[in-house]
Coordinates of C-alpha atoms in Angstrom, one line a residue:
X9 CA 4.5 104.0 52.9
X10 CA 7.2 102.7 50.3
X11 CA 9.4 100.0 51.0
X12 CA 12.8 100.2 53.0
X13 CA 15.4 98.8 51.1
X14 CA 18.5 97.6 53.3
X15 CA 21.8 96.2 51.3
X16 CA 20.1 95.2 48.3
X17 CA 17.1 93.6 50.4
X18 CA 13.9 95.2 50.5
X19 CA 10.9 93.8 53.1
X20 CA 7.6 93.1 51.9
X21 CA 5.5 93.8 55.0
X22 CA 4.9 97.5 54.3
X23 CA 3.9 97.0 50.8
X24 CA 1.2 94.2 51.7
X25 CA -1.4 96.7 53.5
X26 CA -0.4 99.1 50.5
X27 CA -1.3 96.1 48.3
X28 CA -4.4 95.6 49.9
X29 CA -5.8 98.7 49.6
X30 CA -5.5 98.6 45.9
X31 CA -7.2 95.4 45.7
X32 CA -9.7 97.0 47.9
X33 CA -10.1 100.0 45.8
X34 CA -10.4 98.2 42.1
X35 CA -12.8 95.7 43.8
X36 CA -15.6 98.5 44.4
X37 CA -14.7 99.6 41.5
X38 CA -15.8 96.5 39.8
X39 CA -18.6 96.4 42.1
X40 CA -20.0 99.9 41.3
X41 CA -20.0 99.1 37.9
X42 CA -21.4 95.5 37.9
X43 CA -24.0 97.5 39.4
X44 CA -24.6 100.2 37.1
X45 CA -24.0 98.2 33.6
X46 CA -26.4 95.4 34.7
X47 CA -29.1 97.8 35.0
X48 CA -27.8 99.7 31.3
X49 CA -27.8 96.1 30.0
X50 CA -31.1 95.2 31.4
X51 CA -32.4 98.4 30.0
X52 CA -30.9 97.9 26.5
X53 CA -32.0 93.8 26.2
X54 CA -35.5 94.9 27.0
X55 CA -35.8 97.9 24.5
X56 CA -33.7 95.9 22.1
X57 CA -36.9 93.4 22.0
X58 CA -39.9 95.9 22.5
X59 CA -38.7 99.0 20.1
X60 CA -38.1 96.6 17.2
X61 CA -34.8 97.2 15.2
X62 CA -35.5 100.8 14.0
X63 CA -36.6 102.3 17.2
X64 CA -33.7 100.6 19.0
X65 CA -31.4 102.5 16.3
X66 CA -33.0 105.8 17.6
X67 CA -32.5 104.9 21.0
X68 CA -28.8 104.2 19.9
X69 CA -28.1 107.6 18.6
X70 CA -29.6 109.4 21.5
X71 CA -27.3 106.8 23.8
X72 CA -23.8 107.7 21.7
X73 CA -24.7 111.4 22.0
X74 CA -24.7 111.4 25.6
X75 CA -21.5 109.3 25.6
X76 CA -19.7 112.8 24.0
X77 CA -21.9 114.8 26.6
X78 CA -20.5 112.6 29.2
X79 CA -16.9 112.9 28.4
X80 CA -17.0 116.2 27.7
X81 CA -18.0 116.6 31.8
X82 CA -15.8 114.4 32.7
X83 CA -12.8 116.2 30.7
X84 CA -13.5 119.6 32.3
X85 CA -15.0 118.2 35.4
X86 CA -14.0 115.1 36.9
X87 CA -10.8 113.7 35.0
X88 CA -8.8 116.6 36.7
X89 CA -10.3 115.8 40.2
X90 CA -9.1 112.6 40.1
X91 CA -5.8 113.5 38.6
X92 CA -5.1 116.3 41.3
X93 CA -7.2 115.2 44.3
X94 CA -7.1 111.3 44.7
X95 CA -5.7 110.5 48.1
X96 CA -5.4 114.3 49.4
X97 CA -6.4 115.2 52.9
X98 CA -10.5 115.8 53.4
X99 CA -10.8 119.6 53.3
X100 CA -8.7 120.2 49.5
X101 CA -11.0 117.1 48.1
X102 CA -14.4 118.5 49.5
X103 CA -13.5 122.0 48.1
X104 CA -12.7 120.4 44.7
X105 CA -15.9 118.2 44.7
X106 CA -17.9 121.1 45.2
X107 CA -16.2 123.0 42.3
X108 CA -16.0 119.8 39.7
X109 CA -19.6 118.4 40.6
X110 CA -20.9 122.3 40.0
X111 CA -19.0 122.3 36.8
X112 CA -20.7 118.6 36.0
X113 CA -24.0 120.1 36.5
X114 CA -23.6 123.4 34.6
X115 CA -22.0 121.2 31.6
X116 CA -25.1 118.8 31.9
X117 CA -27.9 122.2 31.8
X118 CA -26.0 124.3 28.8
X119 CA -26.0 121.0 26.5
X120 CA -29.0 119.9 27.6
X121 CA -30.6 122.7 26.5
X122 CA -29.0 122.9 23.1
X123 CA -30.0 119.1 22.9
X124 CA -33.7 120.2 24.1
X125 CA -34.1 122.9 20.9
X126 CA -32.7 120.7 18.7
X127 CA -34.9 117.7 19.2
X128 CA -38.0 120.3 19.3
X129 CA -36.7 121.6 15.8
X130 CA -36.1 118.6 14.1
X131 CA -39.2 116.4 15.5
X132 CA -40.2 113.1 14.3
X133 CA -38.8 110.5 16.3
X134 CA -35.2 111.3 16.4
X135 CA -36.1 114.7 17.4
X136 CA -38.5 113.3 20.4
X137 CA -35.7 111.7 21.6
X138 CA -32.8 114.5 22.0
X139 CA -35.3 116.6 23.3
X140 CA -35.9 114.1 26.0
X141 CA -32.5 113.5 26.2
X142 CA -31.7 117.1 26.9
X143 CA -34.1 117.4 29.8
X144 CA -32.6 114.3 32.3
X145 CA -28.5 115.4 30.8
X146 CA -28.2 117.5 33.9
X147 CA -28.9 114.8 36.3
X148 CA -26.9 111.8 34.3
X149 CA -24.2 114.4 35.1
X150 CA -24.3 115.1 38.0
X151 CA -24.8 111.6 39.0
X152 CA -21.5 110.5 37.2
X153 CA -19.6 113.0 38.9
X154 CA -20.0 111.9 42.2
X155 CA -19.2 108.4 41.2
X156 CA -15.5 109.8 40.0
X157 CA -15.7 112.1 43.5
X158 CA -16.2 109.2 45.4
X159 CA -13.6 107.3 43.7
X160 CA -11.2 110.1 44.4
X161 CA -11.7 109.5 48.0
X162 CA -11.4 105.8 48.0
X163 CA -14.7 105.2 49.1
X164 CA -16.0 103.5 46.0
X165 CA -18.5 101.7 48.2
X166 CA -20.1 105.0 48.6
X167 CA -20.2 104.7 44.5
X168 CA -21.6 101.6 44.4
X169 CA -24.9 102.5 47.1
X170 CA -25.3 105.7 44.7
X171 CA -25.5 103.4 41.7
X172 CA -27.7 100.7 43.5
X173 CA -29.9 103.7 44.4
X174 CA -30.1 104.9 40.7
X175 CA -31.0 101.0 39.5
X176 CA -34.0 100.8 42.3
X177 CA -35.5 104.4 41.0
X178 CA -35.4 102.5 37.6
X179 CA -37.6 100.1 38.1
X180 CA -40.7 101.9 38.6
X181 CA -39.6 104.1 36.1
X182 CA -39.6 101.7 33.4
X183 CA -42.5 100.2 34.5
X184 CA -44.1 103.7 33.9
X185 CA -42.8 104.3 30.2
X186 CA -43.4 100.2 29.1
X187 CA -47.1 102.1 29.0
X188 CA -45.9 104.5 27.0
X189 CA -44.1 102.4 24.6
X190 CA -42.2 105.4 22.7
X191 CA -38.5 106.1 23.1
X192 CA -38.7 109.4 24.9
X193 CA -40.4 108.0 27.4
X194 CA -37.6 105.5 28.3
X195 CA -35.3 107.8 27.5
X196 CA -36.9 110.3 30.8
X197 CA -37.2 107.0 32.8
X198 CA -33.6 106.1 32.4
X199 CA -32.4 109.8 33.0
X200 CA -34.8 110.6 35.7
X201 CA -33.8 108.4 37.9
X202 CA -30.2 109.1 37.7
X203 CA -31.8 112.1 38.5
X204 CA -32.6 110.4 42.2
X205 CA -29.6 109.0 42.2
X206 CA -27.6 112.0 42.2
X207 CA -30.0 113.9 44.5
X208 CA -28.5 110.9 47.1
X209 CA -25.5 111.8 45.6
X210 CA -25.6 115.3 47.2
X211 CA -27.0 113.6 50.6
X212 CA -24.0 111.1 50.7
X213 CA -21.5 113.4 50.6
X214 CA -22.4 116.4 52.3
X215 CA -21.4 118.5 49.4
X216 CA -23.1 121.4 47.3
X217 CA -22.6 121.5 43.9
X218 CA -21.5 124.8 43.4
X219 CA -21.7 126.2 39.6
X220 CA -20.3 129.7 40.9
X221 CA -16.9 127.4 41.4
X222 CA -17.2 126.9 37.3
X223 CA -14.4 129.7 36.9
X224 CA -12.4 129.0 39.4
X225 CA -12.2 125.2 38.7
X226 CA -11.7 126.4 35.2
X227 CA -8.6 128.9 35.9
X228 CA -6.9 126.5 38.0
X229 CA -7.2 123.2 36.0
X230 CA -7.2 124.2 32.1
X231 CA -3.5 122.6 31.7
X232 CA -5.4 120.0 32.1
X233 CA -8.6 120.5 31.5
X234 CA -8.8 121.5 28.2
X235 CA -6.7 118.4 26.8
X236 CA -8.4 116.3 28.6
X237 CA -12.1 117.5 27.2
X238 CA -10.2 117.3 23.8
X239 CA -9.1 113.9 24.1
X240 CA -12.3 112.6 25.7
X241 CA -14.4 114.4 22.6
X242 CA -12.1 112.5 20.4
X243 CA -13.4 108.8 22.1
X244 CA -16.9 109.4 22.2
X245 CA -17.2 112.3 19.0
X246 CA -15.5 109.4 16.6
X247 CA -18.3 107.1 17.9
X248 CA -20.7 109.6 17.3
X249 CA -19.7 109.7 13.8
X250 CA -18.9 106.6 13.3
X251 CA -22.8 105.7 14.2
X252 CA -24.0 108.6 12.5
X253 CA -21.9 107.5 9.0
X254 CA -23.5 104.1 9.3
X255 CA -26.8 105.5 9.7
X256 CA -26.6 107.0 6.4
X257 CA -24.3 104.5 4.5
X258 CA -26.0 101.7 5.8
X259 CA -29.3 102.3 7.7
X260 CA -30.5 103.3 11.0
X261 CA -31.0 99.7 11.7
X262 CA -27.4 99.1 10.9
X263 CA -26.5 101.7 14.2
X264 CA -28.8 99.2 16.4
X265 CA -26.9 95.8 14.7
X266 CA -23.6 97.5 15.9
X267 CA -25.3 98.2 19.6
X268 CA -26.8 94.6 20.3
X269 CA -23.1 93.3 19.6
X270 CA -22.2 95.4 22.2
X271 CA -24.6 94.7 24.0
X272 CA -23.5 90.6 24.0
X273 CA -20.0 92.2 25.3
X274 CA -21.7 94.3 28.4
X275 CA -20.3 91.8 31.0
X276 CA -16.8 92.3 30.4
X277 CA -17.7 96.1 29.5
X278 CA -18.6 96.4 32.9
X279 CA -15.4 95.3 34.4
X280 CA -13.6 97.4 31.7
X281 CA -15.5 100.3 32.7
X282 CA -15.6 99.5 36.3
X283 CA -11.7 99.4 36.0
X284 CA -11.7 102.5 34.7
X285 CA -13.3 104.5 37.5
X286 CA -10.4 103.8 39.8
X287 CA -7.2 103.3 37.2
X288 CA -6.1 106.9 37.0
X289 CA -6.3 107.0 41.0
X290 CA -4.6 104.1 41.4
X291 CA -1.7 104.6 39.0
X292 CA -1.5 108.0 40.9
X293 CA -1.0 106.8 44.0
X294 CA 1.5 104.2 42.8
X295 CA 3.2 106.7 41.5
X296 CA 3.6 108.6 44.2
X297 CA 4.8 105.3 46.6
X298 CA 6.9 103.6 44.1
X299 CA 6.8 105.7 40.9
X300 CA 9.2 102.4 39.6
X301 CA 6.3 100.3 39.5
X302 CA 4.0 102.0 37.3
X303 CA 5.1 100.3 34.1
X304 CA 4.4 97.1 35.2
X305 CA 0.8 98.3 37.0
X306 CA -0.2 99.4 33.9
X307 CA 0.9 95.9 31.7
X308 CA -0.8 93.8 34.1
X309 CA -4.1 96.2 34.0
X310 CA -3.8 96.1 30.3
X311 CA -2.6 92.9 29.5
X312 CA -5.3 91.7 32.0
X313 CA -8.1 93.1 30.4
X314 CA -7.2 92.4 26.7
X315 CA -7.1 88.2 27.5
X316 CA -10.5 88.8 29.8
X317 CA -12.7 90.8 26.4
X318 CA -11.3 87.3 24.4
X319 CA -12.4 85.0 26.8
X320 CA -15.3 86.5 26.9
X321 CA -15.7 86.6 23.3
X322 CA -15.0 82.8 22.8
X323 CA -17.6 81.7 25.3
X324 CA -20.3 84.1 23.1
X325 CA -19.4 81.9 20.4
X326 CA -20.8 78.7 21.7
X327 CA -24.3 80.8 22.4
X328 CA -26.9 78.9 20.6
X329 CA -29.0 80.7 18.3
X330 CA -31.9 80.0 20.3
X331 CA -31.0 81.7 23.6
X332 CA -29.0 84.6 21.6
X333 CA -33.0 85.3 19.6
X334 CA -34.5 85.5 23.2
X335 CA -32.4 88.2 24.8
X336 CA -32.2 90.1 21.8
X337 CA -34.9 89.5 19.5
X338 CA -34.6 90.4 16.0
X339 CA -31.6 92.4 16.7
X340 CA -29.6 89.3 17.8
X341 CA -29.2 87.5 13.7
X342 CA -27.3 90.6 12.9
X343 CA -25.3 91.1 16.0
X344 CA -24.1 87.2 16.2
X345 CA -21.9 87.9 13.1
X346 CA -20.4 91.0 14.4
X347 CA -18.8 88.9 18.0
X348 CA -15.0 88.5 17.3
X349 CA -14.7 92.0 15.4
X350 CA -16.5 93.6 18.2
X351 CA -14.3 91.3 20.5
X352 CA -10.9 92.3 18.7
X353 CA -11.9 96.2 19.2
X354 CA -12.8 96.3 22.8
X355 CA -9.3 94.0 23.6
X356 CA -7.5 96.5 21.4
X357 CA -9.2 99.1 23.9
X358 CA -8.9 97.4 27.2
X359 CA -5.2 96.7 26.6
X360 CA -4.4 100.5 25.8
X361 CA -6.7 101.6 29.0
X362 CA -3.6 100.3 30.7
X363 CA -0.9 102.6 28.9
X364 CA -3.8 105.7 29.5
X365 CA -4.1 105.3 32.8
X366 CA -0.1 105.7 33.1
X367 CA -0.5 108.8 30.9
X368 CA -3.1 110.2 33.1
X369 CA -1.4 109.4 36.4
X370 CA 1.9 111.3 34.7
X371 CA -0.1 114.4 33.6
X372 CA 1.3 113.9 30.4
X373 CA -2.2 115.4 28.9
X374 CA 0.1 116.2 25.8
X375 CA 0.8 112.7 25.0
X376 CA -2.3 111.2 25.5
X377 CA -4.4 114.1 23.0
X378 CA -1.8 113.2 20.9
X379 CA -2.7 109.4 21.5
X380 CA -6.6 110.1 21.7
X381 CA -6.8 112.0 18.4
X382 CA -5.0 109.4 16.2
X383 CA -6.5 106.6 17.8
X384 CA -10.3 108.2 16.7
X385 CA -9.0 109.4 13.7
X386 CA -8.4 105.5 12.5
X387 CA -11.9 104.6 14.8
X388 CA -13.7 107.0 11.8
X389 CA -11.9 105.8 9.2
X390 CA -12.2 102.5 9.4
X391 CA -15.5 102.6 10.9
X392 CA -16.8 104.4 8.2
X393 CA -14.5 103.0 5.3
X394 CA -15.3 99.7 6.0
X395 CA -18.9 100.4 5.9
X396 CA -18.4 101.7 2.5
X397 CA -16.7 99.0 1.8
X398 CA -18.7 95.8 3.4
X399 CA -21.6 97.4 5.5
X400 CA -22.1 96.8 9.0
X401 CA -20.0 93.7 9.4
X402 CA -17.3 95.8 7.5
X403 CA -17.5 98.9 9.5
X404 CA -17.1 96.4 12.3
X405 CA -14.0 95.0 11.4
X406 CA -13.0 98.4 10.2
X407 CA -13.2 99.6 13.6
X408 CA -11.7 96.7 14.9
X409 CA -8.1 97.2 13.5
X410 CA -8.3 101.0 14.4
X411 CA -8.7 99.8 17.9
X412 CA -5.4 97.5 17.7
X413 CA -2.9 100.4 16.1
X414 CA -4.6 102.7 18.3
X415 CA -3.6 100.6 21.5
X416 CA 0.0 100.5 19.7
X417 CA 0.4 104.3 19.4
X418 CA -0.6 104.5 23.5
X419 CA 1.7 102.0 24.5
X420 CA 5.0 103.7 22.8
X421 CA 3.6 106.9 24.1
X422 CA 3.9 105.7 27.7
X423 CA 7.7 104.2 27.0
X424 CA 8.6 107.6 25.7
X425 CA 6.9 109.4 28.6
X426 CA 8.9 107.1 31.2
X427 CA 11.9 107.3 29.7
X428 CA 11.6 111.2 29.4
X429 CA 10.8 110.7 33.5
X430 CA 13.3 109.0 34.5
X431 CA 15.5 111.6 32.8
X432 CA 14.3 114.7 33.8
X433 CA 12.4 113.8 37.1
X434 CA 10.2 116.1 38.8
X435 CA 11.0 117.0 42.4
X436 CA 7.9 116.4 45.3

């Protein structure tokens, strides 16, 4: 319920429950993801010091690859559920759950099995590890989408049990492939049991997947749908060949450099992340109760973010050497160089999230491809140019100022896309 304005005054005691519920909301979102990035950081520190710096670089291209498998469910599946059904009564949201997670799933089996022939094609090591990859996709799918489902329905606590569910299954998981030793073998511990997470998944919610639904999701949603997949190809394709270019400019060892600096920013990735589950739903619902106050959501989500990736940054300056060598290992001389590049690029990041979120709340899927595609156009080329150019830390730096002109370019995107709003608004 908005606010009732009377002569010029408007009362407050409305908006507090309102204000509540948002803190409410982001809060699980945080949660959910402290929960599931702890256990991926746990995961990648151990590997980082067991595989040795090689092995943890084929462990890293197997990761990035199911980054653009991921967003590539999420644009077809889960970005328009939570665009379209955050907030709606029960009945319309189970229906679309059903539809979107079926989707997820079917997304997660046709890749995975294109991942699956590859790897047994191309064998070695890197080819061990995309086949293994493309048998757990379908469950790290599936799994994801009912965290955004959840989410939807602002019950992120149900989102955080799935994801505390996922980390338990991992224990004895990994326990099972630290016999193995080899990177497939993590590689089907860590997806199978996000396979038992989103079996829990299915008994949380009550919902089938249904993959029948595919068509019907895909008729009804491909305004958006098929931007959004664009745009969410263009994130996690430009990292793909971004780590893919370094590979060969630089060295497979280069790609796991880049990933323990990343790994040193997982912390504050997490909140990023976690923020992220819940932003789009949010700004929806804000604009739907006071569409005036979406500008300044989004500054304050953005804004907020950006100072919280370089305080985080500064404090992993003062990391002795010593302590940096025994959660990482080897990889940690190389990935101590890379902090404030890698520190610049994800604030550049987590102060555009707040512009995308605005984007995504206005269904303004034009602007944000538009945004998406130059933003990873300058990721690749000044990933990839500054490797040329200075090697990993260069390709780091490179990427770096892509992330800050890219975070521009969302920002005037979402001024336009008010102002063309408030102009030409769109009657309930």
């Amino acid at each position: 319920m908005t606010p009732v304005t009377v002569e010029g005054e408007r009362t407050t005691k409305p908006a507090e429950p309102a204000r509540r519920g948002v803190v409410g909301r982001l809060s699980w979102g945080l949660a959910d993801q402290a929960a599931s990035s702890l256990s991926n950081f746990v995961v990648g520190v151990y590997l980082a010091r067991s595989l040795g710096l090689t092995a943890f670089g084929v462990f890293s291209l197997a990761w990035v690859t199911y980054g653009v498998v991921l967003n590539v469910s999420r644009g077809l599946a889960t970005d328009p559920l939570v665009v379209r059904f955050s907030g709606v009564p029960e009945p319309s949201w189970r229906g679309a759950v059903a539809r979107s997670s079926g989707t997820a799933l079917l997304v997660g089996a046709g890749i995975g099995t294109v991942c699956l022939v590859a790897g047994l094609s191309i064998r070695g090591q890197v080819g061990a590890a995309f086949a293994a990859l493309g048998v757990v996709l379908p469950g790290l799918l599936l799994q994801d989408a009912w965290r955004y489902s959840f989410f939807a329905a602002g019950v992120g606590r149900k989102a955080f049990v799935n994801d505390v569910v996922w980390a338990l299954a991992l224990v004895p998981a990994m326990v099972a492939a630290a016999s193995v030793g080899t990177v497939p073998a993590f590689l089907l511990a860590w997806g199978g049991s996000a396979a038992v997470a989103a079996a829990y998944g299915w008994y949380q919610s009550g919902i089938r997947p249904r993959p029948t639904g595919v068509r019907e999701w895909h008729r009804d949603h491909r305004d958006l749908g098929y931007r959004y997949l664009a745009e969410n190809i263009g994130v996690s394709g430009a990292s793909q060949i971004r780590a893919y270019g370094l590979g060969a400019i630089v060295g497979v060892g280069a790609v796991g450099v880049i990933r323990g600096a990343e790994l040193l920013l997982g912390p504050f990735l997490a909140v990023l992340m976690g923020l992220s589950l819940v932003t789009v739903a949010e700004a929806a619902r804000v604009l739907r109760q006071a569409p005036r106050r979406l500008a300044r959501f989004c500054f304050l989500l953005g804004g907020g973010q950006a100072v919280a990736a370089l305080s985080w940054g500064a404090a992993l300056l003062l990391v002795p050497d010593r302590l940096g060598a025994f959660v990482l290992g080897d990889v940690w001389r190389g990935s101590a160089e890379l902090i404030v590049p890698v520190t610049l690029s994800v604030a550049g990041a987590g102060l555009g999230t707040g512009a995308a979120a605005g984007l995504r709340a206005l269904a303004a899927a034009r602007r944000s491809l538009r945004c998406q595609l130059f933003a990873s156009a300058c990721y690749v080329a000044g990933g990839l140019g500054g490797a040329v150019a200075g090697g990993t830390a260069g390709s780091a730096w490179g990427a770096a100022a892509a992330s800050v002109c890219g975070s521009a370019v969302w920002w005037s995107q979402l001024r336009a896309a008010l102002r063309e709003r408030h102009d030409h608004p769109i009657p309930k």
